[in-house]
Each structure stands twice: as structure tokens, then as C-alpha cells.
mmCIF file of C-alpha atoms in Angstrom:
data_model
loop_
_atom_site.group_PDB
_atom_site.id
_atom_site.type_symbol
_atom_site.label_atom_id
_atom_site.label_comp_id
_atom_site.label_asym_id
_atom_site.label_seq_id
_atom_site.Cartn_x
_atom_site.Cartn_y
_atom_site.Cartn_z
ATOM 1 C CA MET K 920 -0.270 -0.169 0.047
ATOM 2 C CA ARG K 921 2.806 2.460 0.484
ATOM 3 C CA GLU K 922 4.099 1.969 -2.496
ATOM 4 C CA LEU K 923 1.290 3.767 -3.626
ATOM 5 C CA SER K 924 1.760 6.473 -5.813
ATOM 6 C CA GLN K 925 -0.344 8.506 -7.880
ATOM 7 C CA THR K 926 1.021 7.527 -11.119
ATOM 8 C CA ILE K 927 0.498 3.749 -10.044
ATOM 9 C CA ALA K 928 -2.517 4.291 -9.382
ATOM 10 C CA SER K 929 -3.747 6.286 -12.777
ATOM 11 C CA SER K 930 -1.979 3.307 -14.953
ATOM 12 C CA TYR K 931 -3.734 0.132 -16.136
ATOM 13 C CA ILE K 932 -2.089 -2.094 -14.573
ATOM 14 C CA TYR K 933 1.253 -2.203 -12.619
ATOM 15 C CA VAL K 934 2.963 -5.372 -11.414
ATOM 16 C CA PHE K 935 4.847 -4.844 -7.771
ATOM 17 C CA PRO K 936 8.395 -5.449 -7.459
ATOM 18 C CA SER K 937 8.602 -9.127 -5.208
ATOM 19 C CA GLY K 938 11.475 -9.062 -2.674
ATOM 20 C CA PRO K 939 13.273 -12.105 -1.969
ATOM 21 C CA ILE K 940 10.795 -15.450 -1.740
ATOM 22 C CA PRO K 941 12.488 -17.507 0.470
ATOM 23 C CA VAL K 942 11.020 -21.448 -0.556
ATOM 24 C CA THR K 943 8.981 -22.534 3.352
ATOM 25 C CA THR K 944 6.568 -24.586 4.124
ATOM 26 C CA GLY K 945 5.121 -21.864 5.419
ATOM 27 C CA LYS K 946 4.709 -21.469 9.973
ATOM 28 C CA PHE K 947 1.705 -22.332 11.250
ATOM 29 C CA GLY K 948 -0.540 -20.680 13.612
ATOM 30 C CA SER K 949 -3.833 -18.191 13.502
ATOM 31 C CA GLY K 950 -2.284 -15.417 15.823
ATOM 32 C CA GLY K 951 -3.196 -16.262 19.751
ATOM 33 C CA PHE K 952 -7.128 -16.774 21.189
ATOM 34 C CA PRO K 953 -7.954 -13.444 24.059
ATOM 35 C CA ALA K 954 -9.616 -14.755 26.333
ATOM 36 C CA ASN K 955 -11.615 -11.607 26.901
ATOM 37 C CA GLY K 956 -13.105 -11.770 22.869
ATOM 38 C CA GLY K 957 -11.928 -9.123 21.763
ATOM 39 C CA TRP K 958 -10.417 -8.768 18.480
ATOM 40 C CA TYR K 959 -7.168 -10.370 17.020
ATOM 41 C CA ALA K 960 -4.920 -9.968 14.019
ATOM 42 C CA GLY K 961 -4.511 -13.243 12.454
ATOM 43 C CA ASN K 962 -0.327 -14.227 11.540
ATOM 44 C CA PRO K 963 0.672 -12.797 7.858
ATOM 45 C CA ALA K 964 1.260 -14.772 5.621
ATOM 46 C CA SER K 965 4.623 -16.887 5.565
ATOM 47 C CA ILE K 966 4.685 -16.966 1.612
ATOM 48 C CA GLN K 967 5.447 -13.539 0.077
ATOM 49 C CA PRO K 968 2.197 -12.878 -2.344
ATOM 50 C CA ILE K 969 2.470 -11.841 -6.098
ATOM 51 C CA GLN K 970 0.871 -8.466 -5.954
ATOM 52 C CA TYR K 971 -0.372 -5.825 -8.857
ATOM 53 C CA TYR K 972 -2.901 -3.225 -9.471
ATOM 54 C CA LEU K 973 -5.539 -2.857 -11.705
ATOM 55 C CA LYS K 974 -6.977 0.817 -12.038
ATOM 56 C CA ASP K 975 -10.294 -1.154 -12.734
ATOM 57 C CA ARG K 976 -12.053 -4.019 -12.599
ATOM 58 C CA VAL K 977 -11.326 -6.811 -15.262
ATOM 59 C CA SER K 978 -14.612 -7.241 -16.928
ATOM 60 C CA SER K 979 -14.062 -9.710 -19.678
ATOM 61 C CA GLY K 980 -11.059 -12.244 -20.150
ATOM 62 C CA GLU K 981 -9.690 -15.489 -18.683
ATOM 63 C CA VAL K 982 -6.623 -13.603 -15.801
ATOM 64 C CA LYS K 983 -3.801 -15.749 -14.977
ATOM 65 C CA ILE K 984 0.037 -16.243 -13.343
ATOM 66 C CA GLU K 985 2.427 -18.343 -15.339
ATOM 67 C CA ILE K 986 5.342 -19.567 -13.308
ATOM 68 C CA TYR K 987 8.424 -19.950 -15.311
ATOM 69 C CA ASP K 988 11.705 -21.662 -14.427
ATOM 70 C CA ALA K 989 15.636 -19.762 -15.927
ATOM 71 C CA SER K 990 15.147 -22.308 -18.650
ATOM 72 C CA GLY K 991 12.182 -21.482 -20.131
ATOM 73 C CA LYS K 992 9.535 -24.220 -18.545
ATOM 74 C CA LEU K 993 6.363 -23.413 -17.896
ATOM 75 C CA VAL K 994 6.130 -24.645 -13.389
ATOM 76 C CA GLN K 995 2.936 -23.343 -12.540
ATOM 77 C CA THR K 996 0.156 -21.595 -13.575
ATOM 78 C CA VAL K 997 -2.292 -19.862 -11.073
ATOM 79 C CA PRO K 998 -5.878 -19.137 -11.390
ATOM 80 C CA ALA K 999 -5.451 -14.917 -10.410
ATOM 81 C CA THR K 1000 -7.757 -12.062 -9.667
ATOM 82 C CA LYS K 1001 -9.309 -9.834 -11.652
ATOM 83 C CA ARG K 1002 -11.029 -7.311 -8.432
ATOM 84 C CA LYS K 1003 -10.117 -3.456 -8.741
ATOM 85 C CA GLY K 1004 -7.484 -1.836 -6.989
ATOM 86 C CA ILE K 1005 -4.506 -3.751 -5.602
ATOM 87 C CA ASN K 1006 -4.689 -8.086 -5.752
ATOM 88 C CA LYS K 1007 -2.906 -10.589 -4.127
ATOM 89 C CA VAL K 1008 -1.912 -14.000 -5.861
ATOM 90 C CA TYR K 1009 -0.037 -16.836 -3.262
ATOM 91 C CA TRP K 1010 1.916 -19.245 -5.446
ATOM 92 C CA ASN K 1011 2.790 -22.333 -2.954
ATOM 93 C CA LEU K 1012 5.979 -22.880 -4.625
ATOM 94 C CA ARG K 1013 5.284 -25.836 -5.833
ATOM 95 C CA TYR K 1014 5.120 -27.753 -9.259
ATOM 96 C CA THR K 1015 1.955 -28.678 -11.035
ATOM 97 C CA PRO K 1016 1.433 -32.130 -9.412
ATOM 98 C CA PRO K 1017 2.227 -35.491 -11.491
ATOM 99 C CA LYS K 1018 -0.465 -37.007 -14.086
ATOM 100 C CA VAL K 1019 -1.066 -40.312 -11.707
ATOM 101 C CA ALA K 1020 -1.531 -43.668 -13.336
ATOM 102 C CA LYS K 1021 -5.881 -43.906 -13.468
ATOM 103 C CA GLY K 1022 -8.830 -46.348 -13.437
ATOM 104 C CA GLY K 1023 -8.112 -47.457 -9.722
ATOM 105 C CA ALA K 1024 -11.000 -48.063 -7.185
ATOM 106 C CA LYS K 1025 -10.291 -44.740 -5.686
ATOM 107 C CA LEU K 1026 -8.849 -41.179 -5.836
ATOM 108 C CA ASP K 1027 -5.031 -41.058 -5.241
ATOM 109 C CA GLY K 1028 -3.419 -38.468 -3.179
ATOM 110 C CA GLY K 1029 -0.150 -38.120 -5.155
ATOM 111 C CA ALA K 1030 -2.135 -36.046 -8.051
ATOM 112 C CA PHE K 1031 -2.849 -33.420 -5.559
ATOM 113 C CA THR K 1032 0.427 -33.098 -4.711
ATOM 114 C CA ALA K 1033 3.873 -31.676 -5.436
ATOM 115 C CA PRO K 1034 7.304 -31.002 -4.518
ATOM 116 C CA GLN K 1035 8.430 -27.644 -3.507
ATOM 117 C CA VAL K 1036 10.623 -25.601 -6.115
ATOM 118 C CA MET K 1037 14.909 -24.562 -5.255
ATOM 119 C CA PRO K 1038 15.888 -21.760 -4.621
ATOM 120 C CA GLY K 1039 16.627 -20.227 -8.041
ATOM 121 C CA ASP K 1040 15.475 -17.202 -10.716
ATOM 122 C CA TYR K 1041 11.847 -17.550 -11.592
ATOM 123 C CA LYS K 1042 9.668 -15.737 -13.941
ATOM 124 C CA MET K 1043 6.223 -14.350 -13.366
ATOM 125 C CA LYS K 1044 3.947 -13.546 -16.260
ATOM 126 C CA LEU K 1045 0.325 -12.141 -15.986
ATOM 127 C CA LYS K 1046 -1.449 -12.840 -18.195
ATOM 128 C CA ILE K 1047 -4.668 -10.363 -19.008
ATOM 129 C CA GLY K 1048 -6.877 -12.048 -21.664
ATOM 130 C CA SER K 1049 -4.374 -11.219 -24.432
ATOM 131 C CA LYS K 1050 -2.249 -9.280 -22.674
ATOM 132 C CA GLU K 1051 1.310 -10.092 -20.592
ATOM 133 C CA TYR K 1052 2.615 -7.990 -18.322
ATOM 134 C CA THR K 1053 6.553 -10.380 -17.103
ATOM 135 C CA SER K 1054 8.275 -10.195 -13.735
ATOM 136 C CA ASP K 1055 11.106 -11.567 -11.827
ATOM 137 C CA LEU K 1056 10.765 -13.841 -9.429
ATOM 138 C CA LYS K 1057 14.133 -14.325 -7.159
ATOM 139 C CA LEU K 1058 13.695 -17.694 -4.234
ATOM 140 C CA VAL K 1059 15.927 -18.243 -1.973
ATOM 141 C CA HIS K 1060 16.854 -20.909 0.930
ATOM 142 C CA ASP K 1061 14.935 -20.246 3.934
ATOM 143 C CA THR K 1062 18.044 -19.412 6.587
ATOM 144 C CA SER K 1063 15.740 -19.569 9.597
ATOM 145 C CA ASN K 1064 15.406 -23.605 9.221
ATOM 146 C CA ARG K 1065 18.984 -24.056 10.768
ATOM 147 C CA SER K 1066 18.555 -28.057 10.805
ATOM 148 C CA PHE K 1067 17.602 -27.801 6.733
ATOM 149 C CA THR K 1068 20.266 -27.223 5.085
ATOM 150 C CA LEU K 1069 20.904 -26.302 1.246
ATOM 151 C CA GLU K 1070 22.898 -29.931 0.704
ATOM 152 C CA ASP K 1071 19.893 -31.059 2.776
ATOM 153 C CA ARG K 1072 16.749 -29.492 0.399
ATOM 154 C CA THR K 1073 18.849 -30.487 -2.590
ATOM 155 C CA LEU K 1074 18.176 -33.672 -1.878
ATOM 156 C CA GLN K 1075 14.982 -33.732 -1.208
ATOM 157 C CA HIS K 1076 14.333 -31.700 -3.473
ATOM 158 C CA ALA K 1077 16.112 -34.317 -6.585
ATOM 159 C CA SER K 1078 14.590 -37.532 -4.006
ATOM 160 C CA ALA K 1079 10.861 -35.797 -4.764
ATOM 161 C CA MET K 1080 11.111 -35.210 -8.361
ATOM 162 C CA LYS K 1081 12.468 -39.220 -8.617
ATOM 163 C CA LEU K 1082 9.368 -40.152 -7.262
ATOM 164 C CA TYR K 1083 7.550 -36.982 -9.507
ATOM 165 C CA GLN K 1084 8.777 -39.341 -12.242
ATOM 166 C CA MET K 1085 7.408 -42.263 -11.256
ATOM 167 C CA HIS K 1086 4.307 -41.539 -11.040
ATOM 168 C CA GLU K 1087 4.725 -40.062 -14.778
ATOM 169 C CA ASP K 1088 6.367 -43.504 -15.693
ATOM 170 C CA LEU K 1089 3.537 -45.391 -13.647
ATOM 171 C CA SER K 1090 0.741 -43.248 -15.887
ATOM 172 C CA ALA K 1091 2.198 -43.871 -19.066
ATOM 173 C CA LEU K 1092 2.153 -47.948 -19.117
ATOM 174 C CA VAL K 1093 -1.032 -47.244 -17.462
ATOM 175 C CA GLU K 1094 -2.561 -45.917 -20.113
ATOM 176 C CA LYS K 1095 -0.692 -48.096 -22.527
ATOM 177 C CA ILE K 1096 -2.760 -51.486 -21.238
ATOM 178 C CA SER K 1097 -6.436 -49.423 -21.277
ATOM 179 C CA ALA K 1098 -5.244 -48.643 -24.803
ATOM 180 C CA GLU K 1099 -4.614 -52.615 -25.427
ATOM 181 C CA GLN K 1100 -7.239 -53.413 -23.074
ATOM 182 C CA LYS K 1101 -10.081 -50.981 -25.185
ATOM 183 C CA LEU K 1102 -9.264 -52.268 -28.463
ATOM 184 C CA VAL K 1103 -9.615 -55.845 -27.471
ATOM 185 C CA LYS K 1104 -13.075 -54.980 -25.613
ATOM 186 C CA GLU K 1105 -14.265 -52.651 -29.228
ATOM 187 C CA SER K 1106 -13.696 -55.905 -31.427
ATOM 188 C CA ASP K 1107 -15.691 -58.293 -29.008
ATOM 189 C CA THR K 1108 -18.665 -58.024 -31.234
ATOM 190 C CA ALA K 1109 -16.448 -58.710 -34.275
ATOM 191 C CA ILE K 1110 -15.325 -62.160 -32.898
ATOM 192 C CA LYS K 1111 -16.898 -64.994 -34.132
ATOM 193 C CA THR K 1112 -14.115 -68.037 -34.142
ATOM 194 C CA VAL K 1113 -13.190 -69.910 -30.980
ATOM 195 C CA LYS K 1114 -9.683 -69.474 -31.621
ATOM 196 C CA THR K 1115 -9.767 -66.031 -31.536
ATOM 197 C CA ARG K 1116 -11.613 -65.171 -28.803
ATOM 198 C CA LYS K 1117 -9.565 -67.587 -26.372
ATOM 199 C CA MET K 1118 -7.123 -65.486 -27.576
ATOM 200 C CA THR K 1119 -8.544 -62.091 -27.055
ATOM 201 C CA ASP K 1120 -10.036 -63.349 -23.793
ATOM 202 C CA GLU K 1121 -6.265 -64.430 -22.607
ATOM 203 C CA TYR K 1122 -4.471 -61.261 -23.605
ATOM 204 C CA HIS K 1123 -7.427 -59.051 -21.989
ATOM 205 C CA ALA K 1124 -6.870 -61.196 -18.788
ATOM 206 C CA LYS K 1125 -3.168 -60.546 -18.929
ATOM 207 C CA LEU K 1126 -3.127 -57.723 -19.026
ATOM 208 C CA GLU K 1127 -6.108 -56.986 -16.389
ATOM 209 C CA THR K 1128 -3.279 -59.152 -13.933
ATOM 210 C CA LEU K 1129 -1.053 -56.855 -14.623
ATOM 211 C CA ARG K 1130 -2.807 -53.587 -14.273
ATOM 212 C CA SER K 1131 -4.878 -55.036 -10.796
ATOM 213 C CA GLU K 1132 -0.645 -55.064 -9.307
ATOM 214 C CA LEU K 1133 0.045 -51.718 -10.625
ATOM 215 C CA LEU K 1134 -2.811 -49.653 -8.661
ATOM 216 C CA ALA K 1135 -5.672 -51.064 -6.660
ATOM 217 C CA THR K 1136 -8.493 -52.231 -8.354
ATOM 218 C CA LYS K 1137 -10.820 -53.475 -6.117
ATOM 219 C CA GLN K 1138 -12.892 -52.091 -3.314
ATOM 220 C CA LYS K 1139 -14.078 -55.359 -1.210
ATOM 221 C CA SER K 1140 -16.192 -52.476 1.174
ATOM 222 C CA ILE K 1141 -16.370 -48.964 1.799
ATOM 223 C CA PHE K 1142 -12.579 -48.889 2.369
ATOM 224 C CA ALA K 1143 -10.465 -48.766 -0.880
ATOM 225 C CA ASP K 1144 -8.292 -51.459 0.413
ATOM 226 C CA GLU K 1145 -6.084 -52.384 -1.874
ATOM 227 C CA GLU K 1146 -2.566 -51.052 -1.426
ATOM 228 C CA LYS K 1147 -0.538 -51.303 -4.796
ATOM 229 C CA LEU K 1148 2.388 -49.562 -6.518
ATOM 230 C CA ARG K 1149 0.503 -46.895 -7.153
ATOM 231 C CA GLU K 1150 -0.013 -46.096 -3.216
ATOM 232 C CA GLN K 1151 2.986 -47.320 -2.587
ATOM 233 C CA ILE K 1152 4.516 -44.360 -5.158
ATOM 234 C CA SER K 1153 2.350 -42.175 -3.288
ATOM 235 C CA GLU K 1154 2.872 -42.705 0.432
ATOM 236 C CA ILE K 1155 6.443 -41.660 0.506
ATOM 237 C CA TYR K 1156 5.926 -39.229 -2.445
ATOM 238 C CA SER K 1157 3.759 -36.926 0.083
ATOM 239 C CA ALA K 1158 5.873 -37.944 2.734
ATOM 240 C CA ILE K 1159 8.977 -36.254 1.010
ATOM 241 C CA SER K 1160 7.857 -33.550 -0.765
ATOM 242 C CA TYR K 1161 6.292 -32.289 2.264
ATOM 243 C CA GLN K 1162 8.780 -32.675 4.594
ATOM 244 C CA GLU K 1163 11.684 -30.368 5.363
ATOM 245 C CA ALA K 1164 14.109 -32.591 6.097
ATOM 246 C CA ARG K 1165 16.872 -34.618 4.876
ATOM 247 C CA PRO K 1166 15.627 -37.864 3.088
ATOM 248 C CA THR K 1167 15.775 -40.713 5.643
ATOM 249 C CA ASN K 1168 18.569 -43.721 4.427
ATOM 250 C CA LEU K 1169 14.828 -45.991 4.754
ATOM 251 C CA GLN K 1170 13.065 -43.509 2.359
ATOM 252 C CA LEU K 1171 16.036 -43.346 0.009
ATOM 253 C CA GLU K 1172 16.968 -47.250 -0.457
ATOM 254 C CA ARG K 1173 12.618 -47.436 -0.744
ATOM 255 C CA ILE K 1174 13.236 -44.915 -3.699
ATOM 256 C CA ALA K 1175 15.219 -47.534 -5.123
ATOM 257 C CA GLN K 1176 13.019 -50.356 -4.828
ATOM 258 C CA LEU K 1177 10.225 -48.732 -6.286
ATOM 259 C CA GLN K 1178 12.382 -48.476 -9.348
ATOM 260 C CA GLU K 1179 13.522 -51.275 -9.635
ATOM 261 C CA GLU K 1180 9.255 -52.007 -9.628
ATOM 262 C CA ILE K 1181 8.660 -49.590 -12.719
ATOM 263 C CA LYS K 1182 11.872 -51.163 -14.802
ATOM 264 C CA LYS K 1183 10.385 -54.897 -13.475
ATOM 265 C CA ALA K 1184 6.583 -53.760 -14.928
ATOM 266 C CA ASN K 1185 8.168 -52.384 -17.792
ATOM 267 C CA GLU K 1186 9.386 -55.016 -18.644
ATOM 268 C CA ASN K 1187 6.358 -57.367 -17.902
ATOM 269 C CA TYR K 1188 3.944 -55.192 -20.080
ATOM 270 C CA THR K 1189 6.790 -55.290 -23.137
ATOM 271 C CA LYS K 1190 7.099 -58.754 -22.762
ATOM 272 C CA LEU K 1191 3.108 -59.378 -23.317
ATOM 273 C CA ASN K 1192 2.393 -56.572 -25.804
ATOM 274 C CA GLU K 1193 5.258 -58.875 -28.045
ATOM 275 C CA SER K 1194 3.956 -62.183 -27.431
ATOM 276 C CA TYR K 1195 0.637 -60.328 -27.966
ATOM 277 C CA ALA K 1196 0.030 -57.457 -29.537
ATOM 278 C CA ALA K 1197 0.188 -57.915 -32.785
ATOM 279 C CA LYS K 1198 -1.025 -61.991 -33.454
ATOM 280 C CA VAL K 1199 -4.424 -60.186 -31.857
ATOM 281 C CA ARG K 1200 -4.691 -57.229 -34.262
ATOM 282 C CA GLU K 1201 -3.799 -59.663 -36.798
ATOM 283 C CA ALA K 1202 -6.813 -61.771 -36.041
ATOM 284 C CA ILE K 1203 -9.171 -59.533 -35.120
ATOM 285 C CA ASP K 1204 -8.133 -57.728 -38.825
ATOM 286 C CA ALA K 1205 -8.851 -61.195 -40.087
ATOM 287 C CA GLU K 1206 -12.197 -61.494 -38.212
ATOM 288 C CA LYS K 1207 -13.181 -58.161 -39.348
ATOM 289 C CA LYS K 1208 -13.030 -58.910 -43.050
ATOM 290 C CA ILE K 1209 -14.981 -62.323 -42.629
ATOM 291 C CA GLY K 1210 -18.188 -60.330 -41.368
ATOM 292 C CA ALA K 1211 -17.704 -57.631 -43.967
ATOM 293 C CA GLY K 1212 -17.662 -60.432 -46.546
ATOM 294 C CA GLY K 1213 -20.434 -62.195 -44.962
ATOM 295 C CA LYS K 1214 -22.337 -58.678 -45.057
ATOM 296 C CA ALA K 1215 -22.066 -58.195 -48.627
ATOM 297 C CA ARG K 1216 -22.860 -61.629 -49.733
ATOM 298 C CA SER K 1217 -26.048 -61.360 -47.411
ATOM 299 C CA SER K 1218 -26.498 -57.871 -49.460
ATOM 300 C CA ASN K 1219 -26.202 -59.420 -52.659
#
């Protein structure tokens, strides 16, 4: 508010420069509870907001903030406000959550979790309709937490990103499995011969067996009581992403184990695909040709 001059107030838009922003998960507490029922102020925000001034309310068009790292890669898109006057938008200093394997019996928490970014130089782009306004952001290591050094943060970040990539890899694998299953199911009505039916059913069943090893697919009660590879990744991924501490030796060992399981799952899919995919497609095409020939004869 102190920075708001007449020059700024007369501008259509003004992005206030940001000071160094410590990378932190924030402080906890609401500021106190007076026993006599008096008014009390809450604690100030522990993460510095991105602030900009609008002379008039934006009446049309989308308003959003995009954060880019030093290499120009998009880190996260944050919805922004369009009110007249000073607007404050809070970026949680994290990436966009990973793409998580779909098709399970429950939602997975990994889809809502993202690692913190590392200290460094970032660029903020405020986009209002077709117009764009940029500003630099400087993120610094939080030196107030003496038990969490920059070296610890670097290892924590690298570990979280390994798990992030595991979720992305697992999602890609499950998508490939689901695509193969969809192909078989959509061709179901065209299959007439016993031999082809047996082969496609066998392929679909083996794909489902593999898929059920990768994520929880069954729910026997009101609780999703299965825990498969996706859920195992999310458990340690969430823990490391939100801890401001060096990963433990047990956590690092668990990451290595999960990486091996992802590698094994991909190898199993490759073997299964090589054994069945081409034969199944060839058989389905043959069945469709037979069906098309029968229709042609009946029409004649």
C-alpha cells in the first residue's frame, strides 16, 4: 500500500516488484486467542504474495499467472483475481502435480501433491486476456530453519522429483495397458471364431492381471483396502514432498526399490505386448474381413 503512488494509481496495470522469497512450507498458527473476546489479527502470510494493481476491474477475459523457471519451462499456472485495486495472489512455491495412473478403485493423493521448487531465478507472467505483463521472482533458501540446509534441500528435491517421475512413468504404462484392453473390448462383437476369442480373452486377462498389480482396482468394502504400486509410490512421495528435512536412509532405499518395480512392470508389459499384440490385431482384422464379406454376400 505504501508503494502506491499517483503514477501507479493512474496506470491501467502495475506489477509490484517482489523481494527475495524464502522457499518454505510456511508457519503454522493463527495469531492467538484472547480470553476476553477482543479482536486479534491473524499472523501475516508466511509466503510472500505476488501483487499487482488494476485501475479497473477486468470485465472480460481470463486472468492468470504463469511461473517459469530459468530455462523457460512452465512450472505452474495460478488462477489470478481481477478486482479493481491491489490484488494479491499466492503461489505455493510448488510444481504442478504429476499425472497419476487412472482407473483405480479410488482417487490417489499423488495427483494433488507436488514437490517444492528449488531456490533460484523465476519469471512471472501475468496474463489478462490477450495482454501479458512480466516480472522477475527471486527465490532463496530459508536460512531460518537451521536444521534444513541447502544440501539437505537439494537431496530432498531430487528424491521428490524421482518419485514425481515414477508417477508419470506409471501413468504412461497404465494408459498403454488400458488402450490395449479397449482395443480388445471394442472388437468383441466382431470376433466369431473360438480360437480368436480364446486368444483375445487371454490377452485381456493378462493385461488386467498386470494392471491390478500397478494400482488398486478392487474395493471389497466402503474403504479401498488394496495398496499397490501407485499407492506405495504416493505414500513416500507425499511424505518427502512435504517434509523440510533430509530424506532418511530408509526413504532413499525405498525409492530405489520402487524404481526397480517400475522397471520390472515395464519389462513385463513389453514381453506381454510382444507375445500378443501383433497376433491379436491380425486376428481381429481377419475376423472383421470375414464379417464384412458375409454382409456383402447377404446384401447381394
